[in-house]
CSV table of C-alpha atoms in Angstrom, one decimal:
chain,number,residue,atom,x,y,z
A,1,UNK,CA,0.0,0.0,0.0
A,2,UNK,CA,1.2,3.5,-0.7
A,3,UNK,CA,1.1,5.6,2.4
A,4,UNK,CA,-0.8,8.9,2.1
A,5,UNK,CA,1.6,11.8,2.2
A,6,UNK,CA,1.6,13.9,5.3
A,7,UNK,CA,2.4,17.4,4.1
A,8,UNK,CA,-1.1,18.6,4.5
A,9,UNK,CA,-1.5,17.9,8.3
A,10,UNK,CA,0.6,18.4,11.4
A,11,UNK,CA,0.2,15.0,13.0
A,12,UNK,CA,3.4,13.0,13.5
A,13,UNK,CA,3.5,10.3,10.7
A,14,UNK,CA,4.7,7.9,13.4
A,15,UNK,CA,1.4,8.3,15.2
A,16,UNK,CA,-1.0,7.9,12.3
A,17,UNK,CA,-1.5,7.1,8.6
A,18,UNK,CA,-3.9,9.6,7.2
A,19,UNK,CA,-6.3,8.4,4.4
A,20,UNK,CA,-7.7,11.7,3.3
A,21,UNK,CA,-7.3,13.7,0.1
A,22,UNK,CA,-6.4,17.4,0.0
A,23,UNK,CA,-9.3,19.0,-1.9
A,24,UNK,CA,-11.2,22.2,-2.4
A,25,UNK,CA,-14.7,22.1,-0.8
A,26,UNK,CA,-17.8,24.2,-1.3
A,27,UNK,CA,-17.3,26.9,1.2
A,28,UNK,CA,-20.4,28.6,2.7
A,29,UNK,CA,-21.2,30.7,5.7
A,30,UNK,CA,-23.1,29.3,8.7
A,31,UNK,CA,-26.4,30.9,7.8
A,32,UNK,CA,-26.2,29.8,4.2
A,33,UNK,CA,-25.2,26.3,5.3
A,34,UNK,CA,-28.3,26.1,7.5
A,35,UNK,CA,-30.5,27.2,4.6
A,36,UNK,CA,-29.0,24.7,2.2
A,37,UNK,CA,-29.4,21.9,4.8
A,38,UNK,CA,-33.2,22.8,5.0
A,39,UNK,CA,-33.3,22.4,1.2
A,40,UNK,CA,-32.0,18.9,1.5
A,41,UNK,CA,-28.3,19.5,0.5
A,42,UNK,CA,-26.0,17.0,2.2
A,43,UNK,CA,-24.1,18.2,5.2
A,44,UNK,CA,-21.1,16.2,3.9
A,45,UNK,CA,-20.8,18.4,0.8
A,46,UNK,CA,-20.5,21.8,2.6
A,47,UNK,CA,-17.8,23.4,4.7
A,48,UNK,CA,-17.6,26.6,6.7
A,49,UNK,CA,-14.2,28.2,6.8
A,50,UNK,CA,-12.8,28.1,10.3
A,51,UNK,CA,-11.7,31.3,12.2
A,52,UNK,CA,-9.1,31.6,14.9
A,53,UNK,CA,-10.2,30.0,18.2
A,54,UNK,CA,-11.9,32.5,20.4
A,55,UNK,CA,-10.7,33.5,23.9
A,56,UNK,CA,-13.6,31.4,25.3
A,57,UNK,CA,-12.6,28.3,23.3
A,58,UNK,CA,-8.9,28.6,24.3
A,59,UNK,CA,-9.9,29.1,28.0
A,60,UNK,CA,-12.2,26.1,27.8
A,61,UNK,CA,-9.4,24.0,26.2
A,62,UNK,CA,-6.8,24.9,28.8
A,63,UNK,CA,-9.2,24.5,31.7
A,64,UNK,CA,-10.4,21.1,30.5
A,65,UNK,CA,-6.8,20.0,30.0
A,66,UNK,CA,-5.9,21.0,33.5
A,67,UNK,CA,-9.1,19.6,35.1
A,68,UNK,CA,-9.8,16.5,33.0
A,69,UNK,CA,-6.4,15.8,31.4
A,70,UNK,CA,-5.3,13.2,34.1
A,71,UNK,CA,-8.6,11.4,33.8
A,72,UNK,CA,-8.4,11.4,30.0
A,73,UNK,CA,-5.0,9.9,30.2
A,74,UNK,CA,-6.3,7.2,32.5
A,75,UNK,CA,-9.1,6.5,30.1
A,76,UNK,CA,-6.7,6.2,27.2
A,77,UNK,CA,-4.6,3.8,29.3
A,78,UNK,CA,-7.5,1.6,30.3
A,79,UNK,CA,-9.1,1.5,26.9
A,80,UNK,CA,-5.8,0.8,25.1
A,81,UNK,CA,-4.8,-1.9,27.5
A,82,UNK,CA,-8.2,-3.5,27.2
A,83,UNK,CA,-8.0,-3.7,23.4
A,84,UNK,CA,-4.5,-5.1,23.5
A,85,UNK,CA,-5.5,-7.8,25.9
A,86,UNK,CA,-8.9,-8.8,24.4
A,87,UNK,CA,-8.9,-8.0,20.7
A,88,UNK,CA,-6.9,-10.3,18.4
A,89,UNK,CA,-4.4,-8.2,16.3
A,90,UNK,CA,-6.2,-4.9,16.9
A,91,UNK,CA,-5.8,-2.1,14.3
A,92,UNK,CA,-7.0,1.4,15.3
A,93,UNK,CA,-9.1,3.2,12.7
A,94,UNK,CA,-9.9,6.6,14.0
A,95,UNK,CA,-12.8,8.6,12.6
A,96,UNK,CA,-11.6,12.0,11.5
A,97,UNK,CA,-11.6,14.5,13.1
A,98,UNK,CA,-12.5,14.0,16.8
A,99,UNK,CA,-11.2,10.4,16.8
A,100,UNK,CA,-7.8,11.2,15.4
A,101,UNK,CA,-6.2,12.7,18.5
A,102,UNK,CA,-7.6,9.8,20.6
A,103,UNK,CA,-6.1,7.2,18.2
A,104,UNK,CA,-2.8,9.0,18.2
A,105,UNK,CA,-2.7,9.1,22.0
A,106,UNK,CA,-3.6,5.4,22.2
A,107,UNK,CA,-0.8,4.6,19.7
A,108,UNK,CA,1.7,6.6,21.7
A,109,UNK,CA,0.6,4.9,24.9
A,110,UNK,CA,1.1,1.5,23.4
A,111,UNK,CA,4.5,2.5,22.1
A,112,UNK,CA,5.6,3.6,25.6
A,113,UNK,CA,4.6,0.1,26.8
A,114,UNK,CA,6.8,-1.5,24.1
A,115,UNK,CA,3.8,-2.7,22.1
A,116,UNK,CA,3.0,-1.9,18.4
A,117,UNK,CA,-0.4,-0.7,17.6
A,118,UNK,CA,-1.1,0.4,14.1
A,119,UNK,CA,-3.3,3.5,13.6
A,120,UNK,CA,-5.0,4.8,10.5
A,121,UNK,CA,-7.6,7.6,10.2
A,122,UNK,CA,-10.3,8.0,7.7
A,123,UNK,CA,-13.6,9.9,7.1
A,124,UNK,CA,-17.1,9.0,8.0
A,125,UNK,CA,-19.9,11.3,7.2
A,126,UNK,CA,-23.4,11.3,8.7
A,127,UNK,CA,-25.9,10.3,6.0
A,128,UNK,CA,-23.0,9.4,3.6
A,129,UNK,CA,-21.2,6.6,5.4
A,130,UNK,CA,-17.6,5.5,5.8
A,131,UNK,CA,-15.0,6.2,3.1
A,132,UNK,CA,-15.0,2.8,1.4
A,133,UNK,CA,-11.8,3.5,-0.5
A,134,UNK,CA,-9.9,4.4,2.6
A,135,UNK,CA,-11.3,1.3,4.4
A,136,UNK,CA,-10.1,-0.9,1.5
A,137,UNK,CA,-6.6,0.5,1.9
A,138,UNK,CA,-6.6,-0.2,5.6
A,139,UNK,CA,-7.9,-3.8,5.1
A,140,UNK,CA,-5.2,-4.3,2.4
A,141,UNK,CA,-2.5,-3.2,4.9
A,142,UNK,CA,-3.7,-5.5,7.7
A,143,UNK,CA,-5.3,-8.6,6.2
A,144,UNK,CA,-5.3,-10.5,9.5
A,145,UNK,CA,-6.1,-7.5,11.8
A,146,UNK,CA,-9.3,-6.7,13.7
A,147,UNK,CA,-10.3,-3.1,12.9
A,148,UNK,CA,-11.4,-1.1,15.9
A,149,UNK,CA,-13.0,2.2,15.0
A,150,UNK,CA,-12.0,5.0,17.4
A,151,UNK,CA,-13.9,8.3,18.2
A,152,UNK,CA,-13.7,10.8,21.0
A,153,UNK,CA,-17.2,10.6,22.4
A,154,UNK,CA,-20.8,9.7,21.6
A,155,UNK,CA,-23.8,12.1,21.6
A,156,UNK,CA,-27.0,10.4,20.4
A,157,UNK,CA,-25.2,7.6,18.6
A,158,UNK,CA,-25.5,8.9,15.1
A,159,UNK,CA,-21.9,8.0,14.1
A,160,UNK,CA,-22.5,4.5,15.6
A,161,UNK,CA,-25.6,4.1,13.4
A,162,UNK,CA,-23.7,5.3,10.3
A,163,UNK,CA,-20.9,2.9,11.0
A,164,UNK,CA,-23.3,0.0,11.4
A,165,UNK,CA,-25.2,0.9,8.2
A,166,UNK,CA,-22.2,1.6,6.0
A,167,UNK,CA,-19.6,-1.0,6.8
A,168,UNK,CA,-19.3,-4.0,4.5
A,169,UNK,CA,-20.5,-7.4,5.9
A,170,UNK,CA,-17.0,-8.7,6.6
A,171,UNK,CA,-16.1,-5.8,8.9
A,172,UNK,CA,-17.7,-5.9,12.4
A,173,UNK,CA,-18.7,-2.5,13.7
A,174,UNK,CA,-16.4,-2.3,16.7
A,175,UNK,CA,-16.4,1.2,18.1
A,176,UNK,CA,-14.1,2.4,20.9
A,177,UNK,CA,-14.5,5.9,22.5
A,178,UNK,CA,-13.3,7.6,25.6
A,179,UNK,CA,-16.7,9.0,26.7
A,180,UNK,CA,-19.9,7.1,25.8
A,181,UNK,CA,-22.9,8.9,27.4
A,182,UNK,CA,-25.1,7.4,24.6
A,183,UNK,CA,-24.3,3.9,25.7
A,184,UNK,CA,-23.7,2.6,22.2
A,185,UNK,CA,-19.9,1.9,21.9
A,186,UNK,CA,-18.4,-1.5,21.9
A,187,UNK,CA,-15.6,-0.3,24.2
A,188,UNK,CA,-15.9,2.8,26.4
A,189,UNK,CA,-13.5,4.3,28.8
A,190,UNK,CA,-16.5,5.8,30.6
A,191,UNK,CA,-20.2,6.3,30.1
A,192,UNK,CA,-19.9,9.7,31.9
A,193,UNK,CA,-20.6,12.8,29.8
A,194,UNK,CA,-17.1,14.4,29.9
A,195,UNK,CA,-15.6,17.4,28.2
A,196,UNK,CA,-12.5,16.1,26.4
A,197,UNK,CA,-10.1,19.0,25.9
A,198,UNK,CA,-10.1,18.6,22.1
A,199,UNK,CA,-13.8,19.1,21.9
A,200,UNK,CA,-13.3,22.8,22.6
A,201,UNK,CA,-11.3,23.3,19.4
A,202,UNK,CA,-11.5,22.2,15.8
A,203,UNK,CA,-8.7,22.1,13.2
A,204,UNK,CA,-6.1,23.6,15.6
A,205,UNK,CA,-6.1,20.4,17.7
A,206,UNK,CA,-6.7,18.0,14.8
A,207,UNK,CA,-3.6,18.5,12.7
A,208,UNK,CA,-5.0,21.6,11.0
A,209,UNK,CA,-7.5,19.3,9.1
A,210,UNK,CA,-11.0,20.6,8.3
A,211,UNK,CA,-14.1,18.5,8.7
A,212,UNK,CA,-14.1,15.9,5.9
A,213,UNK,CA,-16.3,16.2,2.9
A,214,UNK,CA,-17.3,14.5,-0.3
A,215,UNK,CA,-16.9,16.0,-3.8
A,216,UNK,CA,-17.1,14.6,-7.4
A,217,UNK,CA,-13.8,12.7,-7.0
A,218,UNK,CA,-15.0,11.1,-3.7
A,219,UNK,CA,-18.3,10.1,-5.3
A,220,UNK,CA,-16.3,8.5,-8.1
A,221,UNK,CA,-14.5,6.2,-5.8
A,222,UNK,CA,-11.7,8.4,-4.5
A,223,UNK,CA,-10.8,9.2,-0.9
A,224,UNK,CA,-13.0,11.7,1.0
A,225,UNK,CA,-11.6,15.2,0.9
A,226,UNK,CA,-10.2,17.5,3.5
A,227,UNK,CA,-9.0,21.1,3.5
A,228,UNK,CA,-5.9,22.2,5.4
A,229,UNK,CA,-6.8,25.3,7.6
A,230,UNK,CA,-3.3,26.6,7.0
A,231,UNK,CA,-4.1,30.1,8.1
A,232,UNK,CA,-4.5,28.7,11.6
A,233,UNK,CA,-1.0,27.3,11.8
A,234,UNK,CA,0.1,29.8,14.5
A,235,UNK,CA,-2.8,28.6,16.7
A,236,UNK,CA,-2.1,24.8,16.2
A,237,UNK,CA,-1.8,22.9,19.5
A,238,UNK,CA,-2.0,19.4,18.0
A,239,UNK,CA,1.4,18.4,19.2
A,240,UNK,CA,1.1,20.2,22.5
A,241,UNK,CA,-2.1,18.4,23.3
A,242,UNK,CA,-0.7,14.9,22.7
A,243,UNK,CA,2.5,15.8,24.6
A,244,UNK,CA,0.3,16.9,27.6
A,245,UNK,CA,-1.6,13.6,27.5
A,246,UNK,CA,1.7,11.8,27.4
A,247,UNK,CA,2.9,13.7,30.5
A,248,UNK,CA,-0.3,12.7,32.4
A,249,UNK,CA,0.5,9.0,31.9
A,250,UNK,CA,1.3,7.7,35.4
A,251,UNK,CA,2.5,4.4,34.1
A,252,UNK,CA,-0.2,2.7,36.2
A,253,UNK,CA,-2.6,0.8,34.0
A,254,UNK,CA,-6.1,0.5,35.5
A,255,UNK,CA,-8.7,-2.0,34.3
A,256,UNK,CA,-11.4,-0.5,32.1
A,257,UNK,CA,-14.4,0.4,34.3
A,258,UNK,CA,-16.9,2.5,32.3
A,259,UNK,CA,-19.7,2.2,34.8
A,260,UNK,CA,-23.3,1.4,34.2
A,261,UNK,CA,-24.3,1.5,30.5
A,262,UNK,CA,-27.2,4.0,30.0
A,263,UNK,CA,-30.3,2.8,28.2
A,264,UNK,CA,-31.7,5.2,25.5
A,265,UNK,CA,-30.8,8.4,27.3
A,266,UNK,CA,-31.5,10.3,24.1
A,267,UNK,CA,-35.3,9.7,24.5
A,268,UNK,CA,-35.3,11.9,27.6
A,269,UNK,CA,-33.5,14.7,25.7
A,270,UNK,CA,-36.0,14.5,22.8
A,271,UNK,CA,-38.8,14.8,25.3
A,272,UNK,CA,-37.3,17.9,26.9
A,273,UNK,CA,-36.6,19.4,23.5
A,274,UNK,CA,-40.1,18.8,22.3
A,275,UNK,CA,-41.3,20.7,25.4
A,276,UNK,CA,-39.2,23.7,24.2
A,277,UNK,CA,-40.7,23.6,20.7
A,278,UNK,CA,-38.0,21.5,18.8
A,279,UNK,CA,-39.6,18.4,17.4
A,280,UNK,CA,-37.0,17.4,14.7
A,281,UNK,CA,-34.4,15.0,16.3
A,282,UNK,CA,-31.8,16.2,13.8
A,283,UNK,CA,-31.9,19.6,15.5
A,284,UNK,CA,-31.2,18.1,19.0
A,285,UNK,CA,-27.5,17.5,19.9
A,286,UNK,CA,-26.9,15.9,23.3
A,287,UNK,CA,-23.7,15.7,25.1
A,288,UNK,CA,-21.2,18.3,26.1
A,289,UNK,CA,-19.0,17.6,23.1
A,290,UNK,CA,-21.8,17.7,20.5
A,291,UNK,CA,-23.3,20.9,22.2
A,292,UNK,CA,-19.9,22.5,21.9
A,293,UNK,CA,-19.7,21.6,18.2
A,294,UNK,CA,-23.1,23.3,17.6
A,295,UNK,CA,-21.9,26.5,19.1
A,296,UNK,CA,-18.8,26.4,16.9
A,297,UNK,CA,-20.3,25.3,13.6
A,298,UNK,CA,-24.1,25.7,13.6
A,299,UNK,CA,-26.8,28.2,14.6
A,300,UNK,CA,-27.9,27.3,18.1
A,301,UNK,CA,-31.4,28.1,19.4
A,302,UNK,CA,-31.2,26.9,22.9
A,303,UNK,CA,-28.9,25.2,25.5
A,304,UNK,CA,-30.1,22.7,28.0
A,305,UNK,CA,-27.9,22.1,31.1
A,306,UNK,CA,-28.1,19.5,33.9
A,307,UNK,CA,-26.2,21.7,36.3
A,308,UNK,CA,-25.7,25.4,35.7
A,309,UNK,CA,-22.5,25.5,37.7
A,310,UNK,CA,-20.7,22.5,36.2
A,311,UNK,CA,-17.1,23.4,35.1
A,312,UNK,CA,-17.4,21.2,31.9
A,313,UNK,CA,-20.2,23.4,30.6
A,314,UNK,CA,-19.0,26.8,31.7
A,315,UNK,CA,-17.8,27.6,28.2
A,316,UNK,CA,-21.2,26.7,26.8
A,317,UNK,CA,-22.9,29.1,29.2
A,318,UNK,CA,-20.5,31.9,28.1
A,319,UNK,CA,-21.1,31.2,24.4
A,320,UNK,CA,-24.8,31.2,24.9
A,321,UNK,CA,-24.7,34.4,26.9
A,322,UNK,CA,-22.6,36.1,24.2
A,323,UNK,CA,-25.0,34.9,21.4
A,324,UNK,CA,-28.2,35.7,23.4
A,325,UNK,CA,-29.2,32.1,23.3
A,326,UNK,CA,-31.7,30.9,26.0
A,327,UNK,CA,-30.4,28.5,28.7
A,328,UNK,CA,-32.6,26.2,30.7
A,329,UNK,CA,-31.6,23.9,33.6
A,330,UNK,CA,-33.0,20.4,33.8
A,331,UNK,CA,-31.6,18.3,36.7
A,332,UNK,CA,-33.0,15.2,35.1
A,333,UNK,CA,-31.0,15.6,31.9
A,334,UNK,CA,-29.0,12.4,31.3
A,335,UNK,CA,-26.2,14.4,29.7
A,336,UNK,CA,-24.3,17.4,31.0
A,337,UNK,CA,-25.7,19.5,28.2
A,338,UNK,CA,-27.7,19.4,25.0
A,339,UNK,CA,-27.9,22.1,22.3
A,340,UNK,CA,-30.9,22.9,20.1
A,341,UNK,CA,-30.6,24.1,16.6
A,342,UNK,CA,-33.4,26.5,15.4
A,343,UNK,CA,-35.9,25.0,13.0
A,344,UNK,CA,-35.8,28.3,11.2
A,345,UNK,CA,-32.1,28.8,11.1
A,346,UNK,CA,-31.0,30.1,7.7
A,347,UNK,CA,-34.4,31.0,6.4
A,348,UNK,CA,-33.4,34.7,6.1
A,349,UNK,CA,-30.7,33.8,3.5
């Protein structure tokens, strides 16, 4: 197999083989994107250019790294150790973007323990499925391996459903995540809703890679596309983040203990959203990671919190206040947070 060149990202090639194609996407603003989505245009064909991380984002990242970094390192250790012990010839296949730093951290962890763990990253797009050409290349490179798909967190389980629906029959849908509040992953570090530090940022903690997208070449059988957000290079903390997680590694490997698996927590969120006037499940994004993504990439209409004072959601409260987005507190919420997208977002475009 020919390894994909690494010039277009800032990940260390020793940590990951990137199966993405540098390409030029259809660039649209957030409001225009919302309008096009209402018209039925696929989310996977549109991209909004990224701006420099705001002060709120950077503060959220640094605070989460300080507060949650040691626990994240423990979750990486327990999850990686469990896979190495229980899965025959595991091969990590992270789902770009949020899964890629996790897969890199797991690979670096295994290397410090003197064990080899191969790591590839590829694209999966809600509604469009996994990149079959990239998957074929990974399978060709590891004919006897067991592919374990890696992501950062789950929200309502959409990526899990896309994985199940789009994988070929000879590839089991094994999903490993650090935080699984949806209760759908095959392997979970924890079922707690937890702010992973890299959820607060986008390209600047993911090798300067944009969200992945499909274009004519991808639809013709080529790799999914990606854009390098090169204008953000001065803000790139990809290497800093992975080095920080390395430093939090105590060398003590704890058994994986995710806690009680939740049962259909999303149903309760949908009921709360319906009470606030949002009926479309596509407009309800539960989990602190997904809620953060809404405030960074979509047009939020509301924010639901379980605890107004929780440190993992402080940045969401600040972003909501700055955008004049209503915030409601629901102690029964099974996630730390959920964001609502306006059913009318983009209609003025």
